[in-house]
GROMACS .gro file of C-alpha atoms in nm:
model
  415
    1UNK     CA    1  19.160   9.889  28.129
    2UNK     CA    2  19.340   9.646  28.362
    3UNK     CA    3  19.277   9.684  28.733
    4UNK     CA    4  19.543   9.457  28.883
    5UNK     CA    5  19.833   9.229  28.796
    6UNK     CA    6  19.939   8.927  29.002
    7UNK     CA    7  20.246   8.704  28.965
    8UNK     CA    8  20.184   8.351  29.092
    9UNK     CA    9  20.437   8.075  29.161
   10UNK     CA   10  20.393   7.718  29.042
   11UNK     CA   11  20.229   7.637  29.377
   12UNK     CA   12  19.973   7.918  29.353
   13UNK     CA   13  20.150   8.156  29.593
   14UNK     CA   14  20.104   8.526  29.517
   15UNK     CA   15  20.461   8.652  29.473
   16UNK     CA   16  20.374   9.001  29.356
   17UNK     CA   17  20.063   9.220  29.346
   18UNK     CA   18  20.032   9.547  29.154
   19UNK     CA   19  19.711   9.747  29.189
   20UNK     CA   20  19.666   9.969  28.883
   21UNK     CA   21  19.355  10.175  28.955
   22UNK     CA   22  19.164  10.311  29.251
   23UNK     CA   23  18.937  10.005  29.251
   24UNK     CA   24  19.128   9.750  29.459
   25UNK     CA   25  19.109   9.384  29.355
   26UNK     CA   26  19.108   9.140  29.646
   27UNK     CA   27  19.356   8.852  29.649
   28UNK     CA   28  19.071   8.607  29.682
   29UNK     CA   29  19.043   8.618  29.302
   30UNK     CA   30  19.380   8.435  29.290
   31UNK     CA   31  19.243   8.157  29.510
   32UNK     CA   32  18.942   8.122  29.278
   33UNK     CA   33  19.172   8.114  28.974
   34UNK     CA   34  19.397   7.846  29.126
   35UNK     CA   35  19.101   7.624  29.219
   36UNK     CA   36  18.970   7.665  28.862
   37UNK     CA   37  19.315   7.573  28.729
   38UNK     CA   38  19.337   7.256  28.937
   39UNK     CA   39  18.987   7.153  28.830
   40UNK     CA   40  19.087   7.182  28.461
   41UNK     CA   41  19.380   6.943  28.507
   42UNK     CA   42  19.600   7.043  28.211
   43UNK     CA   43  19.745   7.383  28.304
   44UNK     CA   44  19.945   7.455  27.983
   45UNK     CA   45  19.622   7.424  27.779
   46UNK     CA   46  19.419   7.651  28.009
   47UNK     CA   47  19.226   7.922  27.825
   48UNK     CA   48  19.404   8.261  27.829
   49UNK     CA   49  19.075   8.444  27.901
   50UNK     CA   50  18.856   8.325  28.190
   51UNK     CA   51  18.532   8.474  28.319
   52UNK     CA   52  18.507   8.450  28.698
   53UNK     CA   53  18.191   8.545  28.893
   54UNK     CA   54  18.332   8.895  28.955
   55UNK     CA   55  18.613   8.964  28.703
   56UNK     CA   56  18.750   8.885  28.361
   57UNK     CA   57  19.089   8.715  28.403
   58UNK     CA   58  19.376   8.709  28.152
   59UNK     CA   59  19.665   8.470  28.210
   60UNK     CA   60  19.987   8.347  28.051
   61UNK     CA   61  20.239   8.093  28.182
   62UNK     CA   62  20.615   8.148  28.150
   63UNK     CA   63  20.877   7.921  28.310
   64UNK     CA   64  20.638   7.817  28.586
   65UNK     CA   65  20.536   8.177  28.664
   66UNK     CA   66  20.171   8.271  28.601
   67UNK     CA   67  20.106   8.631  28.495
   68UNK     CA   68  19.747   8.707  28.590
   69UNK     CA   69  19.560   9.030  28.508
   70UNK     CA   70  19.207   9.127  28.618
   71UNK     CA   71  18.941   9.369  28.499
   72UNK     CA   72  18.570   9.431  28.549
   73UNK     CA   73  18.516   9.636  28.233
   74UNK     CA   74  18.501   9.543  27.865
   75UNK     CA   75  18.838   9.564  27.687
   76UNK     CA   76  19.016   9.400  27.392
   77UNK     CA   77  19.142   9.066  27.531
   78UNK     CA   78  19.435   9.051  27.288
   79UNK     CA   79  19.567   9.381  27.425
   80UNK     CA   80  19.575   9.236  27.777
   81UNK     CA   81  19.740   8.912  27.664
   82UNK     CA   82  19.996   9.096  27.451
   83UNK     CA   83  20.078   9.326  27.742
   84UNK     CA   84  20.133   9.031  27.977
   85UNK     CA   85  20.360   8.871  27.715
   86UNK     CA   86  20.556   9.196  27.691
   87UNK     CA   87  20.589   9.213  28.072
   88UNK     CA   88  20.720   8.855  28.079
   89UNK     CA   89  20.970   8.927  27.799
   90UNK     CA   90  21.097   9.245  27.968
   91UNK     CA   91  21.138   9.074  28.307
   92UNK     CA   92  21.318   8.779  28.147
   93UNK     CA   93  21.549   9.022  27.966
   94UNK     CA   94  21.619   9.228  28.279
   95UNK     CA   95  21.665   8.941  28.524
   96UNK     CA   96  21.839   8.697  28.291
   97UNK     CA   97  21.555   8.445  28.323
   98UNK     CA   98  21.228   8.386  28.504
   99UNK     CA   99  21.186   8.195  28.826
  100UNK     CA  100  21.051   8.248  29.176
  101UNK     CA  101  21.388   8.335  29.333
  102UNK     CA  102  21.472   8.598  29.069
  103UNK     CA  103  21.134   8.767  29.114
  104UNK     CA  104  21.169   8.777  29.493
  105UNK     CA  105  21.531   8.897  29.482
  106UNK     CA  106  21.442   9.187  29.250
  107UNK     CA  107  21.108   9.308  29.387
  108UNK     CA  108  21.205   9.674  29.357
  109UNK     CA  109  21.304   9.654  28.991
  110UNK     CA  110  20.992   9.454  28.901
  111UNK     CA  111  20.767   9.715  29.065
  112UNK     CA  112  20.955  10.001  28.898
  113UNK     CA  113  20.919   9.834  28.558
  114UNK     CA  114  20.546   9.784  28.607
  115UNK     CA  115  20.512  10.149  28.714
  116UNK     CA  116  20.662  10.260  28.381
  117UNK     CA  117  20.498   9.998  28.160
  118UNK     CA  118  20.136  10.066  28.259
  119UNK     CA  119  19.960  10.381  28.379
  120UNK     CA  120  19.613  10.374  28.535
  121UNK     CA  121  19.545  10.039  28.373
  122UNK     CA  122  19.659  10.130  28.019
  123UNK     CA  123  19.992  10.016  27.860
  124UNK     CA  124  20.238  10.305  27.839
  125UNK     CA  125  20.611  10.236  27.785
  126UNK     CA  126  20.684   9.880  27.676
  127UNK     CA  127  20.996   9.921  27.460
  128UNK     CA  128  21.297   9.753  27.628
  129UNK     CA  129  21.542  10.015  27.493
  130UNK     CA  130  21.358  10.303  27.659
  131UNK     CA  131  21.307  10.106  27.981
  132UNK     CA  132  21.680  10.033  28.001
  133UNK     CA  133  21.754  10.405  27.987
  134UNK     CA  134  21.497  10.474  28.258
  135UNK     CA  135  21.569  10.179  28.491
  136UNK     CA  136  21.916  10.025  28.512
  137UNK     CA  137  21.920   9.643  28.496
  138UNK     CA  138  22.029   9.472  28.820
  139UNK     CA  139  22.397   9.397  28.874
  140UNK     CA  140  22.634   9.339  29.163
  141UNK     CA  141  22.759   9.701  29.167
  142UNK     CA  142  22.405   9.841  29.194
  143UNK     CA  143  22.319   9.597  29.471
  144UNK     CA  144  22.632   9.690  29.670
  145UNK     CA  145  22.557  10.063  29.628
  146UNK     CA  146  22.198  10.014  29.745
  147UNK     CA  147  22.324   9.837  30.059
  148UNK     CA  148  22.579  10.111  30.136
  149UNK     CA  149  22.364  10.414  30.053
  150UNK     CA  150  22.024  10.271  30.148
  151UNK     CA  151  21.882  10.381  29.811
  152UNK     CA  152  21.729  10.078  29.639
  153UNK     CA  153  21.591  10.266  29.336
  154UNK     CA  154  21.745  10.215  28.993
  155UNK     CA  155  21.549  10.498  28.832
  156UNK     CA  156  21.732  10.745  28.609
  157UNK     CA  157  21.709  11.119  28.686
  158UNK     CA  158  21.673  11.214  28.319
  159UNK     CA  159  21.401  11.128  28.068
  160UNK     CA  160  21.526  10.908  27.778
  161UNK     CA  161  21.566  11.096  27.451
  162UNK     CA  162  21.370  10.829  27.261
  163UNK     CA  163  21.048  10.920  27.446
  164UNK     CA  164  21.014  11.233  27.233
  165UNK     CA  165  21.138  11.068  26.912
  166UNK     CA  166  20.928  10.955  26.616
  167UNK     CA  167  21.100  10.614  26.653
  168UNK     CA  168  21.057  10.550  27.027
  169UNK     CA  169  21.173  10.189  27.003
  170UNK     CA  170  21.529  10.293  26.915
  171UNK     CA  171  21.796  10.429  27.146
  172UNK     CA  172  21.889  10.789  27.059
  173UNK     CA  173  22.195  10.802  26.828
  174UNK     CA  174  22.384  10.482  26.920
  175UNK     CA  175  22.743  10.448  26.792
  176UNK     CA  176  22.938  10.129  26.721
  177UNK     CA  177  23.293  10.073  26.600
  178UNK     CA  178  23.176   9.763  26.408
  179UNK     CA  179  22.830   9.769  26.253
  180UNK     CA  180  22.664   9.427  26.234
  181UNK     CA  181  22.317   9.276  26.206
  182UNK     CA  182  22.210   8.913  26.246
  183UNK     CA  183  21.881   8.760  26.129
  184UNK     CA  184  21.758   8.427  26.269
  185UNK     CA  185  21.464   8.216  26.150
  186UNK     CA  186  21.343   8.022  26.456
  187UNK     CA  187  21.063   7.773  26.390
  188UNK     CA  188  20.860   7.525  26.594
  189UNK     CA  189  20.678   7.233  26.434
  190UNK     CA  190  20.339   7.135  26.578
  191UNK     CA  191  20.213   6.798  26.458
  192UNK     CA  192  19.961   6.527  26.543
  193UNK     CA  193  20.009   6.169  26.420
  194UNK     CA  194  19.719   5.929  26.477
  195UNK     CA  195  19.750   5.566  26.588
  196UNK     CA  196  19.758   5.451  26.222
  197UNK     CA  197  20.068   5.661  26.155
  198UNK     CA  198  19.880   5.919  25.945
  199UNK     CA  199  19.986   6.282  25.979
  200UNK     CA  200  19.662   6.455  26.083
  201UNK     CA  201  19.807   6.802  26.140
  202UNK     CA  202  20.143   6.959  26.072
  203UNK     CA  203  20.220   7.330  26.082
  204UNK     CA  204  20.503   7.567  26.166
  205UNK     CA  205  20.502   7.860  26.406
  206UNK     CA  206  20.802   8.078  26.328
  207UNK     CA  207  20.973   8.398  26.432
  208UNK     CA  208  21.218   8.630  26.257
  209UNK     CA  209  21.458   8.739  26.530
  210UNK     CA  210  21.703   9.022  26.467
  211UNK     CA  211  22.010   9.127  26.663
  212UNK     CA  212  22.110   9.475  26.546
  213UNK     CA  213  22.418   9.675  26.642
  214UNK     CA  214  22.409   9.962  26.394
  215UNK     CA  215  22.511  10.326  26.437
  216UNK     CA  216  22.280  10.620  26.375
  217UNK     CA  217  21.935  10.565  26.227
  218UNK     CA  218  21.967  10.284  25.968
  219UNK     CA  219  21.684  10.191  25.733
  220UNK     CA  220  21.657   9.819  25.658
  221UNK     CA  221  21.464   9.623  25.395
  222UNK     CA  222  21.427   9.246  25.431
  223UNK     CA  223  21.269   9.037  25.155
  224UNK     CA  224  21.183   8.667  25.129
  225UNK     CA  225  21.208   8.438  24.828
  226UNK     CA  226  20.862   8.286  24.896
  227UNK     CA  227  20.653   8.512  25.124
  228UNK     CA  228  20.323   8.374  24.987
  229UNK     CA  229  20.348   8.068  25.217
  230UNK     CA  230  20.314   8.285  25.532
  231UNK     CA  231  19.990   8.309  25.733
  232UNK     CA  232  19.891   8.496  26.051
  233UNK     CA  233  20.183   8.738  26.035
  234UNK     CA  234  20.245   8.972  26.329
  235UNK     CA  235  20.498   9.256  26.325
  236UNK     CA  236  20.708   9.458  26.563
  237UNK     CA  237  20.588   9.823  26.575
  238UNK     CA  238  20.897   9.929  26.379
  239UNK     CA  239  20.770   9.755  26.060
  240UNK     CA  240  20.602   9.977  25.799
  241UNK     CA  241  20.283   9.800  25.698
  242UNK     CA  242  20.231   9.947  25.350
  243UNK     CA  243  20.545   9.795  25.188
  244UNK     CA  244  20.443   9.456  25.323
  245UNK     CA  245  20.086   9.495  25.203
  246UNK     CA  246  20.188   9.598  24.851
  247UNK     CA  247  20.516   9.412  24.790
  248UNK     CA  248  20.548   9.171  25.087
  249UNK     CA  249  20.880   9.314  25.200
  250UNK     CA  250  20.976   9.425  25.551
  251UNK     CA  251  21.086   9.788  25.569
  252UNK     CA  252  21.188   9.911  25.915
  253UNK     CA  253  21.420  10.113  26.138
  254UNK     CA  254  21.535   9.849  26.388
  255UNK     CA  255  21.553   9.878  26.765
  256UNK     CA  256  21.901   9.860  26.911
  257UNK     CA  257  21.992   9.507  27.020
  258UNK     CA  258  21.790   9.187  26.999
  259UNK     CA  259  21.418   9.186  26.917
  260UNK     CA  260  21.144   8.984  26.743
  261UNK     CA  261  21.079   9.141  26.404
  262UNK     CA  262  20.780   8.926  26.308
  263UNK     CA  263  20.603   8.597  26.373
  264UNK     CA  264  20.416   8.378  26.126
  265UNK     CA  265  20.253   8.042  26.060
  266UNK     CA  266  20.294   7.800  25.772
  267UNK     CA  267  20.004   7.557  25.755
  268UNK     CA  268  19.929   7.215  25.603
  269UNK     CA  269  20.280   7.075  25.574
  270UNK     CA  270  20.283   6.729  25.417
  271UNK     CA  271  20.555   6.554  25.618
  272UNK     CA  272  20.767   6.557  25.932
  273UNK     CA  273  21.144   6.500  25.957
  274UNK     CA  274  21.124   6.197  26.190
  275UNK     CA  275  20.879   5.917  26.263
  276UNK     CA  276  20.784   5.755  26.594
  277UNK     CA  277  20.601   5.421  26.575
  278UNK     CA  278  20.460   5.303  26.910
  279UNK     CA  279  20.300   4.961  26.948
  280UNK     CA  280  20.121   4.851  27.267
  281UNK     CA  281  19.968   4.505  27.317
  282UNK     CA  282  19.816   4.396  27.649
  283UNK     CA  283  19.699   4.062  27.784
  284UNK     CA  284  19.682   3.879  28.117
  285UNK     CA  285  19.759   4.185  28.327
  286UNK     CA  286  20.068   4.300  28.136
  287UNK     CA  287  20.128   4.536  27.846
  288UNK     CA  288  20.417   4.501  27.603
  289UNK     CA  289  20.557   4.827  27.465
  290UNK     CA  290  20.767   4.876  27.151
  291UNK     CA  291  20.866   5.214  27.009
  292UNK     CA  292  21.073   5.273  26.694
  293UNK     CA  293  21.226   5.608  26.595
  294UNK     CA  294  21.384   5.699  26.261
  295UNK     CA  295  21.429   5.963  25.993
  296UNK     CA  296  21.130   6.002  25.761
  297UNK     CA  297  21.250   6.292  25.544
  298UNK     CA  298  21.616   6.390  25.564
  299UNK     CA  299  21.631   6.772  25.593
  300UNK     CA  300  21.996   6.779  25.487
  301UNK     CA  301  22.114   6.880  25.834
  302UNK     CA  302  22.176   6.681  26.151
  303UNK     CA  303  21.869   6.612  26.368
  304UNK     CA  304  21.975   6.617  26.731
  305UNK     CA  305  21.832   6.652  27.083
  306UNK     CA  306  21.570   6.387  26.999
  307UNK     CA  307  21.352   6.290  27.296
  308UNK     CA  308  21.036   6.082  27.338
  309UNK     CA  309  20.819   6.123  27.647
  310UNK     CA  310  20.488   5.974  27.756
  311UNK     CA  311  20.280   5.962  28.072
  312UNK     CA  312  20.220   5.617  28.217
  313UNK     CA  313  19.845   5.557  28.269
  314UNK     CA  314  19.724   5.558  28.633
  315UNK     CA  315  19.649   5.185  28.615
  316UNK     CA  316  20.019   5.097  28.568
  317UNK     CA  317  20.186   4.959  28.881
  318UNK     CA  318  20.540   4.921  28.747
  319UNK     CA  319  20.736   4.953  28.424
  320UNK     CA  320  21.050   4.785  28.292
  321UNK     CA  321  21.169   4.966  27.979
  322UNK     CA  322  21.504   4.947  27.799
  323UNK     CA  323  21.644   5.081  27.471
  324UNK     CA  324  21.916   4.981  27.228
  325UNK     CA  325  22.029   5.344  27.203
  326UNK     CA  326  22.004   5.640  27.439
  327UNK     CA  327  21.880   5.638  27.799
  328UNK     CA  328  21.535   5.565  27.944
  329UNK     CA  329  21.425   5.722  28.273
  330UNK     CA  330  21.096   5.692  28.460
  331UNK     CA  331  21.039   6.004  28.668
  332UNK     CA  332  20.856   6.036  28.999
  333UNK     CA  333  20.539   6.168  28.831
  334UNK     CA  334  20.520   5.845  28.621
  335UNK     CA  335  20.657   6.015  28.310
  336UNK     CA  336  20.878   5.799  28.091
  337UNK     CA  337  21.155   5.996  27.919
  338UNK     CA  338  21.370   5.846  27.643
  339UNK     CA  339  21.668   6.065  27.545
  340UNK     CA  340  21.813   5.966  27.208
  341UNK     CA  341  22.020   6.264  27.095
  342UNK     CA  342  22.122   6.188  26.736
  343UNK     CA  343  22.002   5.889  26.537
  344UNK     CA  344  22.299   5.664  26.455
  345UNK     CA  345  22.363   5.552  26.099
  346UNK     CA  346  22.410   5.182  26.178
  347UNK     CA  347  22.082   5.111  26.364
  348UNK     CA  348  21.737   5.248  26.431
  349UNK     CA  349  21.673   5.344  26.796
  350UNK     CA  350  21.415   5.119  26.963
  351UNK     CA  351  21.264   5.105  27.311
  352UNK     CA  352  21.082   4.803  27.445
  353UNK     CA  353  20.962   4.663  27.774
  354UNK     CA  354  20.671   4.553  27.987
  355UNK     CA  355  20.412   4.743  28.190
  356UNK     CA  356  20.242   4.568  28.482
  357UNK     CA  357  19.874   4.654  28.520
  358UNK     CA  358  19.694   4.687  28.852
  359UNK     CA  359  19.529   4.381  29.002
  360UNK     CA  360  19.205   4.279  28.835
  361UNK     CA  361  19.278   4.456  28.505
  362UNK     CA  362  19.345   4.225  28.211
  363UNK     CA  363  19.396   4.480  27.932
  364UNK     CA  364  19.508   4.840  27.899
  365UNK     CA  365  19.214   5.065  27.811
  366UNK     CA  366  19.386   5.408  27.832
  367UNK     CA  367  19.662   5.449  27.576
  368UNK     CA  368  19.932   5.716  27.622
  369UNK     CA  369  20.020   5.998  27.386
  370UNK     CA  370  20.389   6.031  27.297
  371UNK     CA  371  20.550   6.378  27.305
  372UNK     CA  372  20.841   6.408  27.062
  373UNK     CA  373  21.123   6.662  27.077
  374UNK     CA  374  21.402   6.739  26.829
  375UNK     CA  375  21.619   7.021  26.698
  376UNK     CA  376  21.763   7.091  26.353
  377UNK     CA  377  22.023   7.365  26.313
  378UNK     CA  378  22.069   7.541  25.981
  379UNK     CA  379  21.734   7.473  25.816
  380UNK     CA  380  21.380   7.615  25.828
  381UNK     CA  381  21.142   7.324  25.765
  382UNK     CA  382  20.865   7.562  25.652
  383UNK     CA  383  21.068   7.627  25.337
  384UNK     CA  384  21.087   8.002  25.408
  385UNK     CA  385  21.400   8.156  25.256
  386UNK     CA  386  21.551   8.500  25.303
  387UNK     CA  387  21.620   8.663  24.968
  388UNK     CA  388  21.821   8.971  25.068
  389UNK     CA  389  21.874   9.233  25.336
  390UNK     CA  390  21.943   9.591  25.223
  391UNK     CA  391  22.068   9.865  25.457
  392UNK     CA  392  22.065  10.241  25.407
  393UNK     CA  393  22.193  10.544  25.599
  394UNK     CA  394  22.517  10.375  25.704
  395UNK     CA  395  22.865  10.512  25.629
  396UNK     CA  396  23.006  10.171  25.531
  397UNK     CA  397  22.862   9.825  25.461
  398UNK     CA  398  22.799   9.631  25.785
  399UNK     CA  399  22.849   9.262  25.853
  400UNK     CA  400  22.530   9.059  25.790
  401UNK     CA  401  22.467   8.710  25.930
  402UNK     CA  402  22.180   8.465  25.871
  403UNK     CA  403  22.088   8.148  26.060
  404UNK     CA  404  21.795   7.907  26.087
  405UNK     CA  405  21.671   7.669  26.355
  406UNK     CA  406  21.375   7.430  26.367
  407UNK     CA  407  21.264   7.248  26.681
  408UNK     CA  408  20.963   7.047  26.789
  409UNK     CA  409  20.674   7.233  26.946
  410UNK     CA  410  20.363   7.028  27.034
  411UNK     CA  411  20.457   6.715  26.841
  412UNK     CA  412  20.221   6.434  26.946
  413UNK     CA  413  20.205   6.072  26.837
  414UNK     CA  414  19.898   5.878  26.949
  415UNK     CA  415  19.909   5.506  27.025
   0.00000   0.00000   0.00000
């Protein structure tokens, strides 16, 4: 049972507070959490569950906004984390994004959504389709009406029909002139390459995202050509578990609109699509840097949006870096960002330059880690392939579309 939810800005300011039970949680817990965060240093890698002297804290970070929940009683931690993720997804969907200004401009809607999503500390209504019928998303017309009438509530007067349905995630009896469904495989590659160029870790975190605009109550069956490669699968509540357990197929009645059907991991991949080879040599108070980037295994599709970033060590006074392709920028926080885009066919992108060490330091003793980014449209590097998508309970065959996208997640190259 959760007792309170806080939304914190990237500076630690409490933007929103929602007390969920009769036991009030003081805001001082947020100050303790922020001091603990600063002491840890690396916020994105902060543990999602933290034990404070008085409470158990659950936190996630989305677009610079920290969603923080508190409790003093034992409860399943994954339920709290999953609920916070669902709150973040719903707010992002309603507000068209997540940032401090959007939260502050839509206080009323955020509070109304939290009122419906959790009751006395327990998750209640978390399906976006039902919430949209209960609380109208913000728009200019609603804002003008609230100014004129003085009524700032977006709550509907009638209870959504799906609340009493056996498929509560689906809008009651939707109708479309053109029935269509799109399935996207969206994957992120996490990899670690050591200073010798050896691939220490390489795995894929993927999602099957579906955008469904189908009339009535359709029944869908999605099968893969090679489902045995999948690990750590998680499903949307609409998925029937028995067909997956026995035949490894996804049988479901989809929600209306866009949703995440499942997530998965593919472990122990043998190679990455690109290579980054950094070389740092230091002597006499300077450090020479050379970084080469190229294609290691051609995926058959264009690799674009390639970037290489690294944090300059604190002992660096100045840096002079140039590249033969792309642009190199050194930001105010001493982060070097090299934007390459696409790798040209006639030359391999290279960055080189000199780093000046602080006075009294002959050699560089702290070597940076390079963060690599890329995107590949039209291919899933895990090797996962969709076999077929069957639809039932529809008057005529709908349009079906399939796409794939792979991008870099936490792709690190050590020097």
